[in-house]
C-alpha positions as a Python dict, from the first residue, in 0.01 Angstrom:
ca = {
    (1, 'M'): (0, 0, 0),
    (2, 'N'): (41, 417, 28),
    (3, 'G'): (6, 410, -364),
    (4, 'L'): (-315, 243, -340),
    (5, 'I'): (-455, 440, -35),
    (6, 'K'): (-378, 772, -242),
    (7, 'L'): (-561, 615, -505),
    (8, 'E'): (-891, 521, -307),
    (9, 'L'): (-885, 879, -150),
    (10, 'T'): (-867, 1043, -470),
    (11, 'R'): (-1148, 841, -648),
    (12, 'A'): (-1346, 904, -300),
    (13, 'L'): (-1262, 1304, -333),
    (14, 'R'): (-1409, 1269, -689),
    (15, 'N'): (-1700, 1093, -641),
    (16, 'R'): (-1946, 1410, -568),
    (17, 'K'): (-2246, 1179, -495),
    (18, 'F'): (-2082, 1000, -229),
    (19, 'L'): (-1932, 1358, -86),
    (20, 'F'): (-2275, 1478, -89),
    (21, 'F'): (-2405, 1257, 142),
    (22, 'S'): (-2131, 1188, 378),
    (23, 'V'): (-2027, 1536, 385),
    (24, 'I'): (-2317, 1770, 345),
    (25, 'Y'): (-2616, 1571, 386),
    (26, 'P'): (-2579, 1520, 762),
    (27, 'S'): (-2543, 1887, 816),
    (28, 'V'): (-2866, 1947, 584),
    (29, 'L'): (-3048, 1712, 823),
    (30, 'F'): (-2923, 1883, 1139),
    (31, 'L'): (-3072, 2236, 994),
    (32, 'L'): (-3421, 2053, 927),
    (33, 'I'): (-3412, 1883, 1261),
    (34, 'A'): (-3269, 2141, 1488),
    (35, 'G'): (-3299, 2471, 1301),
    (36, 'S'): (-3580, 2586, 1464),
    (37, 'A'): (-3523, 2406, 1801),
    (38, 'S'): (-3515, 2628, 2128),
    (39, 'A'): (-3160, 2721, 2241),
    (40, 'T'): (-3267, 2649, 2580),
    (41, 'E'): (-3531, 2348, 2580),
    (42, 'K'): (-3360, 2020, 2700),
    (43, 'V'): (-3399, 1664, 2590),
    (44, 'D'): (-3557, 1468, 2797),
    (45, 'G'): (-3292, 1259, 3061),
    (46, 'T'): (-3008, 1439, 2870),
    (47, 'G'): (-2972, 1758, 3006),
    (48, 'L'): (-2860, 1907, 2662),
    (49, 'T'): (-3033, 2118, 2423),
    (50, 'L'): (-3172, 1967, 2103),
    (51, 'P'): (-2908, 2115, 1895),
    (52, 'T'): (-2643, 2018, 2131),
    (53, 'Y'): (-2773, 1657, 2122),
    (54, 'M'): (-2831, 1635, 1706),
    (55, 'M'): (-2488, 1782, 1655),
    (56, 'V'): (-2375, 1452, 1790),
    (57, 'S'): (-2573, 1255, 1640),
    (58, 'M'): (-2549, 1424, 1288),
    (59, 'A'): (-2182, 1415, 1323),
    (60, 'S'): (-2210, 1053, 1399),
    (61, 'F'): (-2462, 988, 1135),
    (62, 'G'): (-2214, 1126, 884),
    (63, 'A'): (-1914, 922, 984),
    (64, 'L'): (-2121, 646, 941),
    (65, 'T'): (-2216, 740, 585),
    (66, 'A'): (-1881, 771, 503),
    (67, 'V'): (-1710, 432, 631),
    (68, 'L'): (-2032, 215, 577),
    (69, 'M'): (-2146, 331, 239),
    (70, 'G'): (-1794, 391, 113),
    (71, 'N'): (-1651, 24, 180),
    (72, 'S'): (-1950, -203, 118),
    (73, 'E'): (-2018, -116, -229),
    (74, 'R'): (-1705, -43, -350),
    (75, 'I'): (-1577, -396, -216),
    (76, 'A'): (-1832, -572, -316),
    (77, 'K'): (-1827, -449, -683),
    (78, 'E'): (-1455, -450, -725),
    (79, 'R'): (-1483, -823, -650),
    (80, 'Q'): (-1739, -883, -862),
    (81, 'S'): (-1545, -689, -1131),
    (82, 'G'): (-1233, -893, -1073),
    (83, 'W'): (-1016, -600, -956),
    (84, 'V'): (-950, -770, -599),
    (85, 'R'): (-837, -1098, -798),
    (86, 'Q'): (-606, -849, -1004),
    (87, 'L'): (-455, -691, -681),
    (88, 'R'): (-367, -1026, -560),
    (89, 'L'): (-144, -1087, -823),
    (90, 'T'): (72, -793, -706),
    (91, 'T'): (289, -789, -443),
    (92, 'L'): (30, -597, -222),
    (93, 'P'): (-49, -789, 76),
    (94, 'G'): (-406, -886, 119),
    (95, 'R'): (-456, -698, 404),
    (96, 'G'): (-346, -416, 241),
    (97, 'Y'): (-620, -353, 10),
    (98, 'V'): (-862, -369, 343),
    (99, 'L'): (-644, -149, 511),
    (100, 'A'): (-649, 107, 231),
    (101, 'K'): (-1022, 87, 217),
    (102, 'T'): (-1072, 166, 539),
    (103, 'A'): (-786, 419, 576),
    (104, 'S'): (-962, 603, 297),
    (105, 'A'): (-1317, 612, 411),
    (106, 'A'): (-1181, 707, 756),
    (107, 'V'): (-980, 1049, 597),
    (108, 'V'): (-1316, 1111, 422),
    (109, 'S'): (-1529, 1073, 744),
    (110, 'L'): (-1361, 1326, 924),
    (111, 'P'): (-1479, 1619, 692),
    (112, 'S'): (-1846, 1505, 779),
    (113, 'I'): (-1758, 1562, 1136),
    (114, 'V'): (-1611, 1880, 1121),
    (115, 'V'): (-1852, 2034, 902),
    (116, 'V'): (-2156, 1929, 1149),
    (117, 'F'): (-1974, 2104, 1416),
    (118, 'A'): (-1902, 2406, 1195),
    (119, 'V'): (-2265, 2456, 1079),
    (120, 'A'): (-2385, 2381, 1462),
    (121, 'A'): (-2198, 2629, 1613),
    (122, 'A'): (-2221, 2908, 1355),
    (123, 'V'): (-2606, 2848, 1289),
    (124, 'K'): (-2721, 2745, 1631),
    (125, 'D'): (-2469, 2912, 1847),
    (126, 'V'): (-2329, 2580, 2013),
    (127, 'R'): (-2058, 2639, 2264),
    (128, 'L'): (-1837, 2398, 2416),
    (129, 'D'): (-1498, 2424, 2547),
    (130, 'A'): (-1178, 2370, 2337),
    (131, 'W'): (-1078, 2023, 2500),
    (132, 'Q'): (-1471, 1880, 2457),
    (133, 'W'): (-1447, 1977, 2061),
    (134, 'A'): (-1110, 1786, 2035),
    (135, 'A'): (-1238, 1503, 2247),
    (136, 'L'): (-1571, 1496, 2043),
    (137, 'T'): (-1375, 1492, 1705),
    (138, 'G'): (-1143, 1205, 1835),
    (139, 'A'): (-1416, 1017, 1980),
    (140, 'I'): (-1653, 1004, 1676),
    (141, 'W'): (-1352, 980, 1443),
    (142, 'A'): (-1236, 674, 1603),
    (143, 'G'): (-1555, 474, 1660),
    (144, 'S'): (-1623, 528, 1299),
    (145, 'L'): (-1376, 231, 1266),
    (146, 'V'): (-1643, -8, 1441),
    (147, 'F'): (-1870, 74, 1127),
    (148, 'A'): (-1570, 55, 881),
    (149, 'A'): (-1520, -278, 994),
    (150, 'L'): (-1882, -372, 923),
    (151, 'G'): (-1879, -205, 588),
    (152, 'V'): (-1578, -416, 472),
    (153, 'A'): (-1768, -762, 625),
    (154, 'I'): (-2087, -666, 425),
    (155, 'G'): (-1883, -579, 122),
    (156, 'Y'): (-1698, -950, 166),
    (157, 'L'): (-2055, -1110, 235),
    (158, 'A'): (-2281, -961, -24),
    (159, 'T'): (-2228, -987, -426),
    (160, 'G'): (-2205, -650, -646),
    (161, 'D'): (-2600, -689, -710),
    (162, 'A'): (-2724, -756, -338),
    (163, 'V'): (-2492, -512, -181),
    (164, 'R'): (-2693, -210, -194),
    (165, 'P'): (-2999, -325, -38),
    (166, 'I'): (-2818, -498, 249),
    (167, 'T'): (-2614, -208, 326),
    (168, 'M'): (-2915, 40, 314),
    (169, 'I'): (-3119, -168, 534),
    (170, 'T'): (-2817, -212, 820),
    (171, 'Y'): (-2748, 166, 735),
    (172, 'F'): (-3103, 271, 820),
    (173, 'G'): (-3173, 16, 1055),
    (174, 'L'): (-2843, 153, 1253),
    (175, 'S'): (-2946, 513, 1226),
    (176, 'I'): (-3293, 509, 1344),
    (177, 'L'): (-3292, 251, 1606),
    (178, 'G'): (-2964, 430, 1729),
    (179, 'G'): (-3150, 734, 1776),
    (180, 'L'): (-2927, 923, 1501),
    (181, 'W'): (-3229, 1086, 1348),
    (182, 'M'): (-3420, 1155, 1682),
    (183, 'P'): (-3363, 1110, 2035),
    (184, 'T'): (-3434, 774, 2150),
    (185, 'T'): (-3657, 944, 2455),
    (186, 'T'): (-3911, 956, 2177),
    (187, 'F'): (-3921, 594, 2124),
    (188, 'P'): (-4188, 392, 2300),
    (189, 'A'): (-4029, 219, 2613),
    (190, 'W'): (-3972, -139, 2483),
    (191, 'L'): (-3796, 29, 2189),
    (192, 'Q'): (-3607, 217, 2402),
    (193, 'D'): (-3482, -79, 2558),
    (194, 'V'): (-3403, -231, 2236),
    (195, 'A'): (-3178, 113, 2112),
    (196, 'R'): (-2952, 94, 2424),
    (197, 'W'): (-2838, -227, 2274),
    (198, 'V'): (-2757, -98, 1904),
    (199, 'P'): (-2383, 16, 1859),
    (200, 'T'): (-2496, 339, 1692),
    (201, 'H'): (-2653, 452, 2026),
    (202, 'A'): (-2339, 374, 2211),
    (203, 'Y'): (-2155, 574, 1936),
    (204, 'A'): (-2347, 869, 1983),
    (205, 'A'): (-2374, 810, 2381),
    (206, 'L'): (-2015, 856, 2362),
    (207, 'G'): (-2005, 1181, 2223),
    (208, 'Q'): (-2283, 1309, 2442),
    (209, 'S'): (-2104, 1215, 2740),
    (210, 'I'): (-1826, 1431, 2669),
    (211, 'E'): (-2087, 1699, 2581),
    (212, 'Q'): (-2194, 1666, 2967),
    (213, 'S'): (-1838, 1626, 3097),
    (214, 'R'): (-1895, 1305, 3216),
    (215, 'A'): (-1724, 948, 3190),
    (216, 'P'): (-1936, 740, 2929),
    (217, 'H'): (-2127, 447, 3073),
    (218, 'A'): (-1975, 106, 3086),
    (219, 'Q'): (-2236, -68, 2902),
    (220, 'D'): (-2178, 186, 2586),
    (221, 'I'): (-1788, 111, 2606),
    (222, 'V'): (-1857, -269, 2619),
    (223, 'I'): (-2089, -251, 2329),
    (224, 'L'): (-1889, -73, 2101),
    (225, 'A'): (-1587, -304, 2197),
    (226, 'V'): (-1790, -624, 2139),
    (227, 'S'): (-1923, -499, 1788),
    (228, 'F'): (-1580, -405, 1691),
    (229, 'A'): (-1463, -720, 1747),
    (230, 'L'): (-1736, -931, 1579),
    (231, 'F'): (-1712, -696, 1277),
    (232, 'T'): (-1339, -732, 1252),
    (233, 'G'): (-1365, -1119, 1311),
    (234, 'G'): (-1656, -1159, 1027),
    (235, 'A'): (-1468, -920, 811),
    (236, 'A'): (-1132, -1107, 868),
    (237, 'W'): (-1326, -1453, 817),
    (238, 'L'): (-1520, -1331, 497),
    (239, 'Y'): (-1198, -1224, 341),
    (240, 'R'): (-1000, -1544, 400),
    (241, 'K'): (-1310, -1733, 257),
    (242, 'D'): (-1317, -1505, -70),
    (243, 'T'): (-946, -1575, -91),
    (244, 'L'): (-956, -1915, -66),
    (245, 'K'): (-1232, -1927, -350),
    (246, 'A'): (-1009, -1716, -561),
}
């Protein structure tokens, strides 16, 4: 399985388009949204400045891009091409393929987080304690596994032709409704109520609680835990279903 992980990492790092959208694009969006923002004006209801608030949102968005887009399309297309069927003829256990995909996506997601942090600190002078930087990196990186599981599920659910529109709808829906592109406090009241139950909102809120030096809300932890259980359960079921068809 280690050989497959190395292969997946090599393929991901050679894909310039994927690296741009997962590593560079979130930092560009951060600069577009927060580049001219005041360093003192607070986002309503958070006590955080817009650059500090959007730093976590864009780091979360970058990790989401790496694990969701990276997993879903590759798995669906490799199923269609017969590559997954060929791997089943080797000694590699079935779960090894899924683990290799998840591990490679998780490794690529780390630079996307670090680059956003570096840009925020250098350009917008975002300053946090050392423990906050470390906790933010760990929380956002670990939380991305929730969406890595979703990417695997979509990859086994969709065909090679249908996977891109399904992934894009899911990707943009989670990003916008979860408040990764703009604070949810700018939403109408009814949409704010909806956003509180979206896993990407809970994902970003986890990082924002670290910035605020407070414990995360229990609701956010529960939403992420339930989402992870649902996505991994769905991915496991779809994987077994695909194995039986083969």
